[in-house]
Amino acid sequence: MERTTRTAAKSSTAQPGRTTAGTAPRLRAGRAATFAYFALNGFLMGMWIVHIPGVEHRVGVSHAVFGWLLLLLGAGAFAGMQLVGPLTDRFGARVVVPCSAALCSLTVVLPGLAGHAWTLGAALLLLGLGNGCLDVSMNAHAVQVEHAYRRPVMSAFHATFSLGGVLASLVGARTLALGWQPAATLGAVALLGLAVAALAAPALLPATAPEARAPGPADPEATTPPAARARRTTPRPIWVLAALALMIMLCEGVANDWSVLHLRTVLDAPAATAALAYGAFATTMTLGRLLADRAAGRFGPVALLRCGAAAAAAGLTTAALSPWVPLALAGWAVFGAGLSGCVPQLFSAAGHFDPAHAGANVSRVAGLGYLGMLAGPAVIGPLTQAVPLNLALFLPVACCVVAAAAAGVLRAGTPEPARGVDR
């Protein structure tokens, strides 16, 4: 009898890094569902991007007016990020992620239906809201999946987002070649998004019960009195992570909007050759994210952020100072490779810092990061009035240097490594 009791007690005390035969398939299904939502988000936003010229022509606004309208997309995204973070903590990602995916899918068709500037502005505001909600909620669930796996898996999710954008460019190019109107294409995309949101929802992981979390240095909730929790403020390390996300995503925004112009205006490259600058950056960014999880597992997220940001600084410095187009292209490629694993590590650290408030913490980091992506291109423009474009690129170089120096903040949110989780 005593032996039976000891055996039962031993079996009931699960090792934190191991899963049973029943939970391993559940984790794999949850991970696959997370991949689906990341790919869907990239596909939805990619389909909107490829239809921007058609929508702009239909509405009949100038480039300047359209640029101002795009600010509403950013404002909606920021609002959605701040709104959905606490909702994810309260109701769980399993509830919020499918609803956010459905909202993003429904709103992607709205710009294609807009006929005036004010209706397009309203459509972009709602699309941004849906995108912001899906962005934060799916990242919060990705943190939950990573916590269950006890090893880095976040970067692969972000790579899937990029692949969704690539798929959108291919599908969009084909539908445009066939003469499909934006409203028809985006309507079909909305229906596809709703189907994916519904089909992937059952595989999402349920919310972790508060009592199931073991107290630890990364779980301040365990030692915080109830009265203090009610008036909880964002911890200082989260704001540091958010500031780093702002700097890193500012660099991404600069690459998106200024890499081609750099080769075209500074090095006088032909238009077709200049386009390869963004292609080099985006390709190495995607490939780097596919490999970053293994690098983080082997060397740790601190080393990955520090070395990645340092490599990005070296790559952009090379591109900015190079007098030769091939060397500048190589610099933009190294810039993308260096940045590739940085943002996923910041999101992961924010989510693991306090699992009870992962959604709210991720929303802070994602929100400031998104502002950085919007601000980067806007800041470089005025700088070019004072200095040449290649010298203005040293602003993102400085951001990368700061990120490399501050990489140690990731230790506050690094999950405990463990073995035995089924891959």
XYZ file of C-alpha atoms in Angstrom, residues 175-345:
171
model
C -5.401 38.184 -59.410
C -4.311 41.610 -60.621
C -3.052 40.043 -63.848
C -6.477 38.447 -64.286
C -8.127 41.842 -63.892
C -9.905 41.171 -60.598
C -11.168 44.258 -58.802
C -9.771 44.929 -55.307
C -13.197 44.558 -53.688
C -13.707 41.097 -55.221
C -10.226 39.846 -54.322
C -10.292 41.217 -50.790
C -13.806 39.829 -50.309
C -12.576 36.352 -51.217
C -9.611 36.846 -48.891
C -11.988 37.814 -46.071
C -13.963 34.588 -46.507
C -10.745 32.574 -46.504
C -9.611 34.359 -43.348
C -12.876 33.604 -41.566
C -12.532 29.930 -42.481
C -8.947 29.750 -41.171
C -9.928 31.584 -37.975
C -12.710 29.074 -37.297
C -10.809 25.919 -38.261
C -7.671 26.726 -36.245
C -9.510 27.869 -33.105
C -10.132 24.433 -31.486
C -6.407 23.627 -31.496
C -5.416 26.697 -29.473
C -4.167 26.017 -25.954
C -6.488 26.755 -23.017
C -5.491 29.476 -20.595
C -3.141 28.354 -17.834
C -4.758 28.389 -14.409
C -3.058 30.848 -12.055
C -2.561 28.180 -9.416
C -0.713 26.001 -11.928
C 2.126 28.474 -12.301
C 5.093 27.891 -10.079
C 6.366 31.011 -8.345
C 9.723 32.184 -9.592
C 11.810 35.241 -10.296
C 9.950 35.803 -13.569
C 6.534 35.536 -11.877
C 6.085 38.582 -9.617
C 2.360 37.793 -9.374
C 3.143 35.065 -6.846
C 4.484 37.549 -4.299
C 2.283 40.552 -5.086
C -0.569 41.280 -2.628
C -4.096 41.292 -4.156
C -4.535 45.010 -3.458
C -1.338 45.791 -5.347
C -2.395 43.632 -8.291
C -5.571 45.684 -8.676
C -3.586 48.856 -9.251
C -0.806 47.139 -11.173
C 1.450 49.326 -13.272
C 3.676 48.201 -16.094
C 7.040 47.041 -14.653
C 10.147 48.987 -15.616
C 11.791 46.071 -17.495
C 8.752 45.920 -19.795
C 9.213 49.575 -20.709
C 12.896 48.879 -21.416
C 11.874 46.004 -23.691
C 9.316 48.290 -25.346
C 11.957 50.966 -25.935
C 14.252 48.382 -27.523
C 11.366 47.157 -29.694
C 10.777 50.747 -30.811
C 14.434 51.068 -31.845
C 14.648 47.695 -33.600
C 11.362 48.134 -35.459
C 12.385 51.683 -36.381
C 15.308 50.017 -38.155
C 12.927 47.642 -39.960
C 10.771 50.564 -41.057
C 13.813 52.378 -42.430
C 14.793 49.299 -44.445
C 11.256 48.927 -45.803
C 10.989 52.500 -47.061
C 14.553 53.715 -47.677
C 16.683 50.759 -48.792
C 15.642 51.042 -52.437
C 15.904 54.831 -52.413
C 19.397 54.558 -50.920
C 20.724 52.558 -53.874
C 18.781 54.626 -56.376
C 19.738 58.111 -55.167
C 23.087 57.652 -53.407
C 24.711 55.043 -55.664
C 22.715 55.883 -58.819
C 21.766 52.230 -59.345
C 19.189 51.334 -62.016
C 15.634 50.963 -60.726
C 15.646 47.176 -61.182
C 18.941 46.840 -59.319
C 17.864 49.202 -56.544
C 14.805 47.029 -55.893
C 17.177 44.211 -54.932
C 18.134 46.135 -51.778
C 14.779 45.494 -50.136
C 14.735 41.989 -51.590
C 18.084 41.207 -49.967
C 16.904 42.602 -46.639
C 13.558 40.765 -46.653
C 15.075 37.446 -47.751
C 17.717 37.346 -45.031
C 15.162 38.567 -42.492
C 12.890 35.598 -43.253
C 15.703 33.040 -43.390
C 17.182 34.402 -40.171
C 13.895 33.984 -38.344
C 13.679 30.378 -39.468
C 17.074 29.746 -37.849
C 16.863 32.082 -34.853
C 15.046 29.674 -32.524
C 17.871 27.148 -32.690
C 20.414 29.916 -32.161
C 18.480 31.216 -29.138
C 18.229 27.699 -27.724
C 21.947 27.114 -28.085
C 23.419 30.495 -27.189
C 20.550 32.174 -25.311
C 18.330 35.135 -26.228
C 20.725 37.690 -24.720
C 23.561 36.590 -26.989
C 21.205 36.433 -29.975
C 19.970 40.007 -29.456
C 23.448 41.361 -28.718
C 25.168 39.682 -31.673
C 22.213 40.247 -33.998
C 21.967 43.965 -33.256
C 25.742 44.345 -33.557
C 25.724 42.540 -36.907
C 22.856 44.740 -38.083
C 24.816 47.857 -37.134
C 27.849 46.588 -39.051
C 25.734 45.667 -42.076
C 23.979 49.029 -42.312
C 27.241 50.887 -41.770
C 28.713 48.937 -44.679
C 25.719 49.738 -46.876
C 25.754 53.426 -45.956
C 29.464 53.937 -46.626
C 29.884 51.610 -49.597
C 30.693 53.221 -52.951
C 29.818 49.975 -54.775
C 26.341 48.563 -55.372
C 27.233 44.878 -54.729
C 28.798 45.718 -51.374
C 25.801 47.888 -50.441
C 23.455 44.991 -51.294
C 25.530 42.723 -49.073
C 25.271 45.304 -46.299
C 21.473 45.404 -46.532
C 21.425 41.593 -46.482
C 23.531 41.493 -43.298
C 21.264 44.179 -41.825
C 18.224 41.948 -42.362
C 19.958 38.852 -41.002
C 21.062 40.694 -37.877
C 17.631 42.132 -37.137
C 15.774 38.897 -37.885
C 15.820 37.384 -34.410
C 15.698 40.557 -32.334
C 11.991 41.433 -32.170
C 10.802 37.851 -31.449
C 13.170 37.706 -28.456
